[in-house]
């Protein structure tokens, strides 16, 4: 194997997808010591930046090892004090959440916290189409008029200066629990709990990768500590906050938060809680997703999360929260079934917008940032379409749904590693190109006047072209190990998964399998390429490349000479279809071996 992190693997400087192959972390040769040579899990941890003295804590990521003191975060104690006061004096409290999975799980977590504390909190989830993202001044004022003296916004509010000023003027206290980028001037609030505040403490800022639901969990700890200090739990048991970790895991993974440090511990422990099925709504969601086993990390992003999202995207925005807080099994089953139906509707709508957006994107091959827009596109699917286009083009993408009645467009963007789209969108807003906008490095949302879209596209292209060029020039496929086809086994998959959970910031291991020749190659489903490959050791295996049939790699594989040797690279997964459990390869890249 290669001895340098910068040497190409198997001499692959340009794969079928145009990338160089490199070993992640240098090579698979271990330096011995406590775990000995050949320990795959140890190598996976090393190559993800774990120091030798921290191997044990990362092999089993627990909250005890990763949880910070919540009071280290700006405004955390102020927020906890105000919520504790509301509990003690039985105030009317409303949780104002975003309509996506992070917002739904954050809302559900705080609602369940209040129930654990013997108090009931209401909730308000805005309609994506009628109200758009973030707190609206009208909604906050109406909640105040209905009696709420405290409103806690979750996964929104960091940039809602006007709306929060209106709430203040109406005499209602607002706490913001968010993780999106902030401007130097913060909105008018009782407390702004957000690790991405520009004035955040060093410890707080080091947790800027938390999803809003992770921030909400830290707030729950701080609230219980404050109430403990005030004697609230004298003579009665304190809430078991660990029971809320299934919500934290779902929101964190579905929001594509980086899975390192605390997030990794939250998700690892949250999956254990989820397996117990104590949350009736979560159990119904798992059943509606047709999972016959306890969920794993990838299920949260590809099975459970999309169903919760479907309510906010193409249905009723409150469905996700209602499901995750209900204690009625019949209601839970009914809502979960409704969300599954809405998710199928979302797929159909998404496919229509995807086709139209791809046709427009093909005309922008010289652009560094792809910006496409269309009349009547459903705002609920543009984020998904932007993500698909980003994967296909390898560039940052903005997809904007224009509304002829208002002359405005609602946009959603997805970026590539090394290009901070959220900062660019905030800058565009400050430059006067947007009505509203914000986000983080990899994703952003915006509102723009229709006649400003072309100017926005030109401005983003100029601002980000250098960053995109740098990111594209350094595009490589990072591999963790290579195996012969006979080594692709369920036992290997189990070993690799034990170093998880995997996600952004803690990438799932990639294996190279080969050399192989293709026994079969055809197209199945929606643009997928299915392969059967065989190696010199006589072993064969199945592989599938999702949404790859129209790509250069997909076309090459479909028409490749059956006698020519290849290396196949991707993720080793379990194929449990049929009577015998086998391992298969989810193909991400391929390269000629001769």
Short mmCIF file of C-alpha atoms in Angstrom, two decimals, residues 231-237:
data_model
loop_
_atom_site.label_atom_id
_atom_site.label_comp_id
_atom_site.label_asym_id
_atom_site.label_seq_id
_atom_site.Cartn_x
_atom_site.Cartn_y
_atom_site.Cartn_z
CA UNK A 231 -35.19 22.91 45.47
CA UNK A 232 -37.77 21.98 42.83
CA UNK A 233 -36.93 18.28 42.96
CA UNK A 234 -37.03 17.95 46.72
CA UNK A 235 -38.89 14.75 47.47
CA UNK A 236 -39.34 13.71 43.84
CA UNK A 237 -37.27 12.15 41.08
#
